[in-house]
mmCIF file of C-alpha atoms and ligand atoms in Angstrom:
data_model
loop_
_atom_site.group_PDB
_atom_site.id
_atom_site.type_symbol
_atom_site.label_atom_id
_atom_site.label_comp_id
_atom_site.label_asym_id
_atom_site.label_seq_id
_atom_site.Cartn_x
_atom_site.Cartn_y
_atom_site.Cartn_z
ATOM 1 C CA UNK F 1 88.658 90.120 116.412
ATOM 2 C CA UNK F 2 87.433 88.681 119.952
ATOM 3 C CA UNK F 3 83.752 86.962 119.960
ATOM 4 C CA UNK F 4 82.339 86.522 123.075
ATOM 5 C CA UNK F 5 82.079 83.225 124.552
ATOM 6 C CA UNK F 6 78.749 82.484 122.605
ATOM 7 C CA UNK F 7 80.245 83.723 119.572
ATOM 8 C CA UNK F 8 76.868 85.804 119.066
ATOM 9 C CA UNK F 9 78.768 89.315 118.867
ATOM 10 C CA UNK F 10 81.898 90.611 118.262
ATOM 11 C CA UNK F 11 83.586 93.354 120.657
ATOM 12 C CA UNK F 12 83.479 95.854 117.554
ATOM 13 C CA UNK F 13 79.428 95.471 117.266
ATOM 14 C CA UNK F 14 79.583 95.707 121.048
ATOM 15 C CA UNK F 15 81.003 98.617 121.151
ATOM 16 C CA UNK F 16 78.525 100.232 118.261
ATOM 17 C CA UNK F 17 75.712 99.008 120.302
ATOM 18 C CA UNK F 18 76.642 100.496 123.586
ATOM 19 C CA UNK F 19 78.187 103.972 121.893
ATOM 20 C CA UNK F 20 74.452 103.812 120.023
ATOM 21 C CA UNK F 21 72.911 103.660 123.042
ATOM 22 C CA UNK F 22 74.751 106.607 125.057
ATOM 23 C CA UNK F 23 73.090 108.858 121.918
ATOM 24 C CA UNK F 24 69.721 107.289 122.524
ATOM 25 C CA UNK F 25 70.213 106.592 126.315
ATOM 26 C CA UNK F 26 68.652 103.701 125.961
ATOM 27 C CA UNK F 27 70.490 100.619 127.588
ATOM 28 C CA UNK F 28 68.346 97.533 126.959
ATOM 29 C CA UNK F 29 68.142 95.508 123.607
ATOM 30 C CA UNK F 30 65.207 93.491 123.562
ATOM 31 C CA UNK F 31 66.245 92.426 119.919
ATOM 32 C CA UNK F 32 69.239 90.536 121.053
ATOM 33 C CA UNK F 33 69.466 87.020 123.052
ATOM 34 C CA UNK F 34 69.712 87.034 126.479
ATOM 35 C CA UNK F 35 73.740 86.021 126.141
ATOM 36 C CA UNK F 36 74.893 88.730 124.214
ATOM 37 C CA UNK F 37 72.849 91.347 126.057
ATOM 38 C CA UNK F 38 74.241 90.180 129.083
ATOM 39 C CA UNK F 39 77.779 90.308 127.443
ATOM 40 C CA UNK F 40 76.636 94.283 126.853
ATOM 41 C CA UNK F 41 75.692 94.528 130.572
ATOM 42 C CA UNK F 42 79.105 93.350 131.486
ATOM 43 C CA UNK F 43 80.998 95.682 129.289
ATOM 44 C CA UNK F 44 79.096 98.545 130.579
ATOM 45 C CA UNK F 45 79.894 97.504 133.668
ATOM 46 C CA UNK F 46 83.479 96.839 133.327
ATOM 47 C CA UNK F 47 83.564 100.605 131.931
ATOM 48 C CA UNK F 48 82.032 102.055 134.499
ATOM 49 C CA UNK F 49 84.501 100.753 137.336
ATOM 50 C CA UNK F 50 87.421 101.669 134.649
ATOM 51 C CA UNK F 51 86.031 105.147 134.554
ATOM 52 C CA UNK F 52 85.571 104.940 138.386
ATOM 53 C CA UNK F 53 89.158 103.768 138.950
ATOM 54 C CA UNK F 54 91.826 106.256 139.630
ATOM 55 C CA UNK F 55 93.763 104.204 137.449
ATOM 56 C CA UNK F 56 92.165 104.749 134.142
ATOM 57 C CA UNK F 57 94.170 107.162 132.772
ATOM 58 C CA UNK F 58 97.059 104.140 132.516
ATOM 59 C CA UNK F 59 95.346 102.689 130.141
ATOM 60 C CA UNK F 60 96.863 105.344 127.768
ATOM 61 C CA UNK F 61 99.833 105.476 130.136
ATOM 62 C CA UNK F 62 100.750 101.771 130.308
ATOM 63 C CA UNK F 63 101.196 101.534 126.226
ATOM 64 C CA UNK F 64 104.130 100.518 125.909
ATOM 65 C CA UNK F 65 106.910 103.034 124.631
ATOM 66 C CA UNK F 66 108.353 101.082 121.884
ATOM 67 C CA UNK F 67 107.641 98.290 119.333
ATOM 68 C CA UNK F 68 105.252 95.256 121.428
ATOM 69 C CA UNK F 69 106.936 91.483 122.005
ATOM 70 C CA UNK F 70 105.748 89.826 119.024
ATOM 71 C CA UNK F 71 103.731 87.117 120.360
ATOM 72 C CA UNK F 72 101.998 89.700 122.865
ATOM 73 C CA UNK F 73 100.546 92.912 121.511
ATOM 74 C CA UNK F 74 99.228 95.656 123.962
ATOM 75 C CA UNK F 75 95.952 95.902 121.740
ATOM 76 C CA UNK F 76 95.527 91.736 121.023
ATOM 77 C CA UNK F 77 92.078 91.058 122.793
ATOM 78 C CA UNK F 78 92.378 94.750 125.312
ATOM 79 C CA UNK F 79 88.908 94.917 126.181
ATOM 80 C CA UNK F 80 89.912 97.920 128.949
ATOM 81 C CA UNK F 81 91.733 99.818 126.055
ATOM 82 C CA UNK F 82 88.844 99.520 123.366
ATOM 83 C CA UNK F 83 86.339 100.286 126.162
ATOM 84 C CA UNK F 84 88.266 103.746 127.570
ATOM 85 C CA UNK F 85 89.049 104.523 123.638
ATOM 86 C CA UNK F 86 85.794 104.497 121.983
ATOM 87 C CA UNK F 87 82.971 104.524 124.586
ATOM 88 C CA UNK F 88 84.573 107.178 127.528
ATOM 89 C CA UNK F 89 83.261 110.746 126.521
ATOM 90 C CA UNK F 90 84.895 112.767 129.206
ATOM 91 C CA UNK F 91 87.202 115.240 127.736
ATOM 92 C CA UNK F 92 90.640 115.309 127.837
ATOM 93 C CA UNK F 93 91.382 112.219 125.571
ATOM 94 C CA UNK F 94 95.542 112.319 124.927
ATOM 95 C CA UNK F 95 96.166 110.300 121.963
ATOM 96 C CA UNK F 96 99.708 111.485 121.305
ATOM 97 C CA UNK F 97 101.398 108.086 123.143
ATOM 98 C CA UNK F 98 99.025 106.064 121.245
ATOM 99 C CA UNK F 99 99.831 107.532 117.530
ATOM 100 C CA UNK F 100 103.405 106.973 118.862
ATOM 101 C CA UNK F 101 103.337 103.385 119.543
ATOM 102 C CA UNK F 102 100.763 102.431 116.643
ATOM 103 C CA UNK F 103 103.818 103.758 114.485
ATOM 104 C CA UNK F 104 106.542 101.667 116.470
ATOM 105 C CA UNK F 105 104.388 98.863 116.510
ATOM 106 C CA UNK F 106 102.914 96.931 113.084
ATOM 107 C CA UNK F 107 101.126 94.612 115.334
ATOM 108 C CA UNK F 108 99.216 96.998 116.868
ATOM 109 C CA UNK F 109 99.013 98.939 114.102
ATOM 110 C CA UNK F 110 97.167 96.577 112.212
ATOM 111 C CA UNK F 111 94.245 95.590 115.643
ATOM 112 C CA UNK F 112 93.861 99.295 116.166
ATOM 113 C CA UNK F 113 92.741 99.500 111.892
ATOM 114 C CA UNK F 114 90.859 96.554 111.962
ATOM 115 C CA UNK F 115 88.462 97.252 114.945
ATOM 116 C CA UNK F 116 88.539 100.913 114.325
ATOM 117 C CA UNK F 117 87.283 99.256 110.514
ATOM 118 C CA UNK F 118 84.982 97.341 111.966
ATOM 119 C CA UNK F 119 83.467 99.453 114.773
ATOM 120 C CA UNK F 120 82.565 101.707 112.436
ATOM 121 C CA UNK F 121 80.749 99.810 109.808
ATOM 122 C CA UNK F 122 79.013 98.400 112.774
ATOM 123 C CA UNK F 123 78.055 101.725 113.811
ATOM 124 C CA UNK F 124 76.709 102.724 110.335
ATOM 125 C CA UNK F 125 74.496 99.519 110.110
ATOM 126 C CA UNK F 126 72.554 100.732 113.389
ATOM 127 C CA UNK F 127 72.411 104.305 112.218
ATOM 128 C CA UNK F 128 71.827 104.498 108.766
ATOM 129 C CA UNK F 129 68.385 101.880 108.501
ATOM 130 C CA UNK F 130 67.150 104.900 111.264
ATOM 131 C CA UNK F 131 67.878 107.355 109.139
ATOM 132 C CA UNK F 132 66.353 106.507 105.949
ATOM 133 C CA UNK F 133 62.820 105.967 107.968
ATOM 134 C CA UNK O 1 148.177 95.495 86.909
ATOM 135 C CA UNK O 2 149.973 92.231 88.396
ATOM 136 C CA UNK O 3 148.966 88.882 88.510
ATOM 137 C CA UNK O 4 148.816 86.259 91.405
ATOM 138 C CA UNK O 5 151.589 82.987 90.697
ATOM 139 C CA UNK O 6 149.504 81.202 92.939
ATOM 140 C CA UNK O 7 146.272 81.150 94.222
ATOM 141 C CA UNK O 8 145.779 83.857 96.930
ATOM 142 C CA UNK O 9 144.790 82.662 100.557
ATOM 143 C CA UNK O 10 141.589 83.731 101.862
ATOM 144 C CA UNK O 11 143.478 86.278 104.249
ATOM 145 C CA UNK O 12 146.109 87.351 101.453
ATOM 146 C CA UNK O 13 142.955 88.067 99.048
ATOM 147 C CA UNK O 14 140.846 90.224 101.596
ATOM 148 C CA UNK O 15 144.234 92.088 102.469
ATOM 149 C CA UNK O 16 145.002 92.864 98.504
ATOM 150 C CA UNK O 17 141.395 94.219 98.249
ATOM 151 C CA UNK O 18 141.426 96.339 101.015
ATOM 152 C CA UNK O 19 144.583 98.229 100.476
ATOM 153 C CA UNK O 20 144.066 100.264 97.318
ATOM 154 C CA UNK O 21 147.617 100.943 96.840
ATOM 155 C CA UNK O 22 148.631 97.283 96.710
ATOM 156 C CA UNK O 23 149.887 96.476 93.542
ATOM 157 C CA UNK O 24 147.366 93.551 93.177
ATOM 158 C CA UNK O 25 144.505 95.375 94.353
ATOM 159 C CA UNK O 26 142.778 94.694 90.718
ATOM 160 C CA UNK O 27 143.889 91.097 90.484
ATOM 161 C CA UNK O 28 142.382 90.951 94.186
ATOM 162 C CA UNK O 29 139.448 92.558 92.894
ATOM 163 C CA UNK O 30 139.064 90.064 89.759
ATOM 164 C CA UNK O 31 140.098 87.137 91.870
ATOM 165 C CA UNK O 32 137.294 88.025 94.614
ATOM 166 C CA UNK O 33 134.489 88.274 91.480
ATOM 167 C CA UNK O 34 135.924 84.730 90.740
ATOM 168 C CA UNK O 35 135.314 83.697 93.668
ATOM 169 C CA UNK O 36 132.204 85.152 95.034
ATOM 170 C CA UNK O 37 130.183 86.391 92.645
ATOM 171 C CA UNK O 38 127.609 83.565 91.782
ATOM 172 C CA UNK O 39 127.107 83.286 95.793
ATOM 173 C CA UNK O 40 126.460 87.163 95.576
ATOM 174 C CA UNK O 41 124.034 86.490 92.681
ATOM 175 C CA UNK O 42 122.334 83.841 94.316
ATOM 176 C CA UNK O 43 122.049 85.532 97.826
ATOM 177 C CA UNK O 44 120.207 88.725 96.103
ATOM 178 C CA UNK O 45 118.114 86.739 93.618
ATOM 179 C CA UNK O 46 116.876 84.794 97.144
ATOM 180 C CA UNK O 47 115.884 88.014 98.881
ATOM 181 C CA UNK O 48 113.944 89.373 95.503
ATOM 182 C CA UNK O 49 111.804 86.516 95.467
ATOM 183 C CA UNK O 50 110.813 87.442 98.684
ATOM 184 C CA UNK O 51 110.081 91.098 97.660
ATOM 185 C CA UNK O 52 108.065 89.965 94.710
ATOM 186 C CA UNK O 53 109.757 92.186 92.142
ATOM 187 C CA UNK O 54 107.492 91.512 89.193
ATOM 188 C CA UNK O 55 104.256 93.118 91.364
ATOM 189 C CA UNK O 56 106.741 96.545 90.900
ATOM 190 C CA UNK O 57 106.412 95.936 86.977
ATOM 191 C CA UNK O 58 110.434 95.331 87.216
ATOM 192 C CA UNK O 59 112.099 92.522 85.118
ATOM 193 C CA UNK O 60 113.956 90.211 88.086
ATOM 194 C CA UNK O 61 116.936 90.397 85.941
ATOM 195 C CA UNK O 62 117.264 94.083 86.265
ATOM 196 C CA UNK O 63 116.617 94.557 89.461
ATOM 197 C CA UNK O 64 119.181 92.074 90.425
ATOM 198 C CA UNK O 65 121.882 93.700 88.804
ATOM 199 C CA UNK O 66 121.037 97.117 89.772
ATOM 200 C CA UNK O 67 121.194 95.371 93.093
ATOM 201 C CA UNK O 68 124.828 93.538 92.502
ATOM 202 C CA UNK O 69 126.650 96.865 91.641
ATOM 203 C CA UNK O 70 125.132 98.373 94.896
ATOM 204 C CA UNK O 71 126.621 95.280 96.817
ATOM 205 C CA UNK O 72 129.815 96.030 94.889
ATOM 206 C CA UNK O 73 129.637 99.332 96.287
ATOM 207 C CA UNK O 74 129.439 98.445 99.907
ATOM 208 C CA UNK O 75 131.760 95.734 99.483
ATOM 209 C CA UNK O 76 134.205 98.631 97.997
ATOM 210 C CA UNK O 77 134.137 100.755 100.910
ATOM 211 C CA UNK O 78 133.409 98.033 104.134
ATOM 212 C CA UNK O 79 135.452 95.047 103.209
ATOM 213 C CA UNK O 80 138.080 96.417 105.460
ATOM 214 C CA UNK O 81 135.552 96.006 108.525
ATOM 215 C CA UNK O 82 135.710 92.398 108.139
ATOM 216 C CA UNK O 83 137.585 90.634 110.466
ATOM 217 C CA UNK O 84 140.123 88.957 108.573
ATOM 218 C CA UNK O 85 140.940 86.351 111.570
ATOM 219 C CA UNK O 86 136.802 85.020 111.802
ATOM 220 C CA UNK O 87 137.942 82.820 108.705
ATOM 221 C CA UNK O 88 136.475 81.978 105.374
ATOM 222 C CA UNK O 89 132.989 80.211 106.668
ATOM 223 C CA UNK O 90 132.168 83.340 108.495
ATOM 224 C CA UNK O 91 132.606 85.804 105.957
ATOM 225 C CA UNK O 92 130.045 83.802 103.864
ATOM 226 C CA UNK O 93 127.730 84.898 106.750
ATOM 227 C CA UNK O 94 129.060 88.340 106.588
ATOM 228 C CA UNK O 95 128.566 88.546 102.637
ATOM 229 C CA UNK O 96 125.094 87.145 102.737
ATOM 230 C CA UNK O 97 124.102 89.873 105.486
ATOM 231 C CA UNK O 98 125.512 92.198 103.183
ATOM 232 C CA UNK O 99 123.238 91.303 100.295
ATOM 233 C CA UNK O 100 120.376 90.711 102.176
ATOM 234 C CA UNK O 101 120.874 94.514 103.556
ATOM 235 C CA UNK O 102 121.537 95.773 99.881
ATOM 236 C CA UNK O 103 118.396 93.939 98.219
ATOM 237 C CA UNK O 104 115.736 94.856 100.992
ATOM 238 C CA UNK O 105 117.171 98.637 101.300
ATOM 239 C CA UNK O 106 116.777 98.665 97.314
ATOM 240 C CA UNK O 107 113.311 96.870 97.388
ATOM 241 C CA UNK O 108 112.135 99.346 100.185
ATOM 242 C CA UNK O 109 112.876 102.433 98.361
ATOM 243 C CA UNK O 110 111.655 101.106 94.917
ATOM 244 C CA UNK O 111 108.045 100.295 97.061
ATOM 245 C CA UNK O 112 107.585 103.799 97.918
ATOM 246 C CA UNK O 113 109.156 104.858 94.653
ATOM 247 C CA UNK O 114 106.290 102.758 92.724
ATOM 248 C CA UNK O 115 103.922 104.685 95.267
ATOM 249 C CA UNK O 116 104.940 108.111 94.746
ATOM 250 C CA UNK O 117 105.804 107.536 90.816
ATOM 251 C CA UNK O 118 102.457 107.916 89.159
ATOM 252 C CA UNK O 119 101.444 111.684 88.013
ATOM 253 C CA UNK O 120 97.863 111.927 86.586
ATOM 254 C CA UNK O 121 96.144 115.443 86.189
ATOM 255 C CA UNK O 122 93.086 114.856 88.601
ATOM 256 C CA UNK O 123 94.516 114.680 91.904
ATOM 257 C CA UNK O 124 91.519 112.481 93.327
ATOM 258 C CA UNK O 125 92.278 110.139 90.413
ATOM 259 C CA UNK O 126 95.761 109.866 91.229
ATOM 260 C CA UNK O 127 95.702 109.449 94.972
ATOM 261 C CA UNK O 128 93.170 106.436 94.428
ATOM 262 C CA UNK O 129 95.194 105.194 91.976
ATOM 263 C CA UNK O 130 98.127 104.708 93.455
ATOM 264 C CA UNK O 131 96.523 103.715 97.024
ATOM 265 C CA UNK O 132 94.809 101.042 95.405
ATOM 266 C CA UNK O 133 98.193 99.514 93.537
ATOM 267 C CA UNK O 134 100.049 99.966 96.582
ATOM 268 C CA UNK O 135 97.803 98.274 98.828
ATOM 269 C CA UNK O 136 98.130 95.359 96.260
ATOM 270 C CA UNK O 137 101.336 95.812 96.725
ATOM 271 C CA UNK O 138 101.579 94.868 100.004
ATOM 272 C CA UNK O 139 99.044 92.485 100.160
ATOM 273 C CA UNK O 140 101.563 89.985 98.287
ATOM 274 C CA UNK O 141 104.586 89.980 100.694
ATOM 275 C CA UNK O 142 104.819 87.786 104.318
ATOM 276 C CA UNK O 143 104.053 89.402 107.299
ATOM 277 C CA UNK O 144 107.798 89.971 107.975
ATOM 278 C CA UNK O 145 108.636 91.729 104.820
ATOM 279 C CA UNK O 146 105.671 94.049 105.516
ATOM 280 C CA UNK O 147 107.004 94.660 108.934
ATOM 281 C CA UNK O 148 110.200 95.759 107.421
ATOM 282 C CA UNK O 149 108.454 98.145 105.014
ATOM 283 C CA UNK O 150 106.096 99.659 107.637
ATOM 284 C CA UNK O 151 109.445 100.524 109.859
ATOM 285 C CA UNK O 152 111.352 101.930 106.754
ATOM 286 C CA UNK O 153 108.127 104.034 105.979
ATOM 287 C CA UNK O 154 107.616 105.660 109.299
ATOM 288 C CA UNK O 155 111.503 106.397 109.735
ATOM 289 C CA UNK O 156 111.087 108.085 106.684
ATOM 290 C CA UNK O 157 108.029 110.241 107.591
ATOM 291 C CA UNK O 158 109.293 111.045 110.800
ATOM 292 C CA UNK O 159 112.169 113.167 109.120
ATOM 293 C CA UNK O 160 109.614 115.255 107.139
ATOM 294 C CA UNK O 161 110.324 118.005 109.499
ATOM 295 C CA UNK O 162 106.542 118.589 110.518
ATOM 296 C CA UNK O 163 106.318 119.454 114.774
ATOM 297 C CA UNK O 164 106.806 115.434 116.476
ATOM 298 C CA UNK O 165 103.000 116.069 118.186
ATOM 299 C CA UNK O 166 101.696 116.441 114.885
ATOM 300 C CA UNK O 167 103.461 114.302 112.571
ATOM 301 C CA UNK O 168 102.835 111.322 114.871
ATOM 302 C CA UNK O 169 99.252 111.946 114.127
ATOM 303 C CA UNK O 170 99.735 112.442 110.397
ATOM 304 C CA UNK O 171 101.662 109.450 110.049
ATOM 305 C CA UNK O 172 99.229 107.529 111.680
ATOM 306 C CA UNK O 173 96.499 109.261 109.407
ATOM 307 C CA UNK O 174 98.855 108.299 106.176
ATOM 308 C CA UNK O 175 98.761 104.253 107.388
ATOM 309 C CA UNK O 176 94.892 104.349 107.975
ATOM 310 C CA UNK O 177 94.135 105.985 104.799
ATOM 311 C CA UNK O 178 97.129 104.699 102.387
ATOM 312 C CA UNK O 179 97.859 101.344 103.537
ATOM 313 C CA UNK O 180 95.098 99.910 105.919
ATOM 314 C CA UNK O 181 92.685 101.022 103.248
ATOM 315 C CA UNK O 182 90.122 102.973 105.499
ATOM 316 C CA UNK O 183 87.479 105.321 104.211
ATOM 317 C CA UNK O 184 88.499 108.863 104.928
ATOM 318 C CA UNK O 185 84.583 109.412 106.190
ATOM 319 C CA UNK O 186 85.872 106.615 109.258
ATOM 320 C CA UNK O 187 89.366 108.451 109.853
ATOM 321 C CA UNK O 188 87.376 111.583 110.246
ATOM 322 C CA UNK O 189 84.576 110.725 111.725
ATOM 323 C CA UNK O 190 84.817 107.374 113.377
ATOM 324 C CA UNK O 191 88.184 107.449 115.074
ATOM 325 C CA UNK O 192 87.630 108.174 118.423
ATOM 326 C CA UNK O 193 90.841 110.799 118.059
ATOM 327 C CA UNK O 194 89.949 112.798 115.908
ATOM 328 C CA UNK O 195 85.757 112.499 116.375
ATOM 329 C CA UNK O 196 85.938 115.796 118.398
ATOM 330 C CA UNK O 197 89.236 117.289 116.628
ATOM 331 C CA UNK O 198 88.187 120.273 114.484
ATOM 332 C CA UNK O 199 91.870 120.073 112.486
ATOM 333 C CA UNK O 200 90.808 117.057 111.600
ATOM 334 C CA UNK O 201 88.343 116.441 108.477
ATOM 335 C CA UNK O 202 88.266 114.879 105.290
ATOM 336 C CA UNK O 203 90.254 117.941 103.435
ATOM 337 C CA UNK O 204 92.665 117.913 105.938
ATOM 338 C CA UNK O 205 93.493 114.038 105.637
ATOM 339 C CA UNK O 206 93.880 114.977 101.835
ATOM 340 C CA UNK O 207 96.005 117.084 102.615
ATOM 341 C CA UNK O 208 98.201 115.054 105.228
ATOM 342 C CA UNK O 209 98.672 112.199 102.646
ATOM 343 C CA UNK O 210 100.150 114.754 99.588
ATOM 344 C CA UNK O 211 101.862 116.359 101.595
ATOM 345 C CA UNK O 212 103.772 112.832 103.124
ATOM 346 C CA UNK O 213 103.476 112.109 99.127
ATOM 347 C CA UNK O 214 105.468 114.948 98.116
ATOM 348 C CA UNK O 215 108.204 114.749 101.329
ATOM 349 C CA UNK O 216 108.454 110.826 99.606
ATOM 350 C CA UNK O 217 108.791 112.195 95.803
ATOM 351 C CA UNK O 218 111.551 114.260 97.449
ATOM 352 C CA UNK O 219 113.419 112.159 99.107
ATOM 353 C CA UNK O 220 113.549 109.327 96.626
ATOM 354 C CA UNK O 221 114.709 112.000 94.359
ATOM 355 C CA UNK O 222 112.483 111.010 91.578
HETATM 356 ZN ZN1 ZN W 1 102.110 97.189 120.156
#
């Protein structure tokens, strides 16, 4: 789904990079360009002051309780959402409203599979070339 | 059975059809086939093409008759709710709504019937099998159609009767694994839900998907 603006990584291989390095605690990437390691710095960032914000639980609590408008889906391009979803560790994660609306809503439905889809094969690319060393 | 002298107004037609103890209620009946059937016909055979009835392994022939008599049905026992006074032009409106209803309520439950239908010994075998069809399935119809399919699916699973925490979760389990076509290893494991959920594993999302299986079997009444 969304590139960044120099097209050089998408916000699924984003988010494997920066969930690879909480494990490793290592937040530099010398073997990316300067752009799309600054896009990293950004996103950590940008979580950070989410996770700072007394308002981060809404980003569970402002899905929407029924089906989405159809040219405007709650997940289309939600940087914030992916962000709290995959990369915030503190406990306490309630994903009951979300299962809800993904079944309402086909739209979202479909994001949520395809980043989830390609998060994850992102993921495996930077782990599994470590592990067979 | 008696006979019309003269051709029956729109108004005088829908009135002998809806009042069963008319004594032209069957000469309505024959005189409203006369009328309306090739527009029924040719309002269901639209809406198939849509539904891409040969991917089912149907003939388009059968399915559109099986369709007709269940239009006949409805038309049997909801005629009456037709207001008489909205004229002729509107109940051509009303009658294609009718048929569009009919064909996509048959085409829904045939789609999970061709899901559910296949029985092969090795369970693995089976589940694969028939994952694998009906994601080709699904792939074939406009986004729209799918829309309508995903709806009539989760109404349907919602009624299984499991607790509503959990079978919002299962359901949502059932569309990653049968119809978005992810690897139970990334529902398990990479979902950020269920990473740190110890109900949730790769036996258990075998288990979610024949048990939604079975609740489909059974309510398709296959
Ligand atoms: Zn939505």
């Amino acid at each position: 789904m969304s590139k960044t603006d120099s097209l050089e990584i998408s916000l699924e291989q984003a988010l494997a990079l920066l969930k690879d390095a909480q494990h490793s605690r290592d937040f530099t990437w010398p073997q990316l360009s300067p752009g799309a390691a600054e896009y990293l710095n950004t996103l950590q960032e940008r979580l950070k002051s989410l996770q700072s914000d007394e308002g981060n639980g809404n980003i569970f609590g402002n899905i929407p309780s029924l089906g989405c408008n159809l040219d405007k889906p709650y997940l289309l391009k939600n940087v914030d959402f992916f962000l709290i979803l995959f990369l915030d560790n503190r406990t306490g994660k309630d994903c009951s409203r979300l299962f809800e609306h993904l079944n309402d809503c086909f739209q979202c439905a479909q994001i949520f599979s395809s980043t989830l889809r390609d998060y994850s094969r992102a993921y495996q690319n930077l782990v599994k070339p470590r592990e067979s060393e | 059975m008696l006979r019309f002298q003269n051709s029956p107004s729109f108004s005088a037609l829908l009135e002998c059809c809806t009042d069963q103890t008319s004594p032209y209620w069957e000469a309505g009946w024959d005189e409203f086939l006369n009328r309306y059937k090739e527009m029924i016909y040719k309002f269901v055979v639209n809406r198939c093409f849509n539904w891409k009835v040969e991917r089912l392994g149907m003939q388009l022939n059968d399915v559109v008759n099986d369709i007709v008599s269940e239009v006949y049905i409805i038309l049997l026992n909801k005629l009456y709710t037709y207001r008489v006074e909205e004229g002729e032009q509107n109940f051509r409106y009303w009658l294609a709504t009718v048929c569009n209803r009919a064909s996509g309520s048959y085409m829904k439950r045939r789609s999970i019937a061709a899901f559910i239908a296949e029985e092969i010994e090795d369970v693995e075998k089976d589940l694969k099998k028939t994952t694998e069809r009906f994601q080709t399935y699904i792939r074939t119809f406009e986004i729209d159609t799918r829309f309508e399919l995903y709806e009539h699916l989760v109404l349907i699973l919602r009624t299984s009767g499991e607790q509503k925490r959990n079978v919002e979760r299962d359901i949502h389990i059932f569309y990653l694994y049968v119809w978005a076509d992810l690897p139970k290893q990334i529902i398990a494991n990479g979902h950020p839900c269920f990473a740190d959920d110890p109900n949730i594993n790769e036996g258990n999302i075998d288990n979610v998907i024949h048990r939604f299986r079975s609740f489909l079997r059974k309510t398709a009444n296959l």
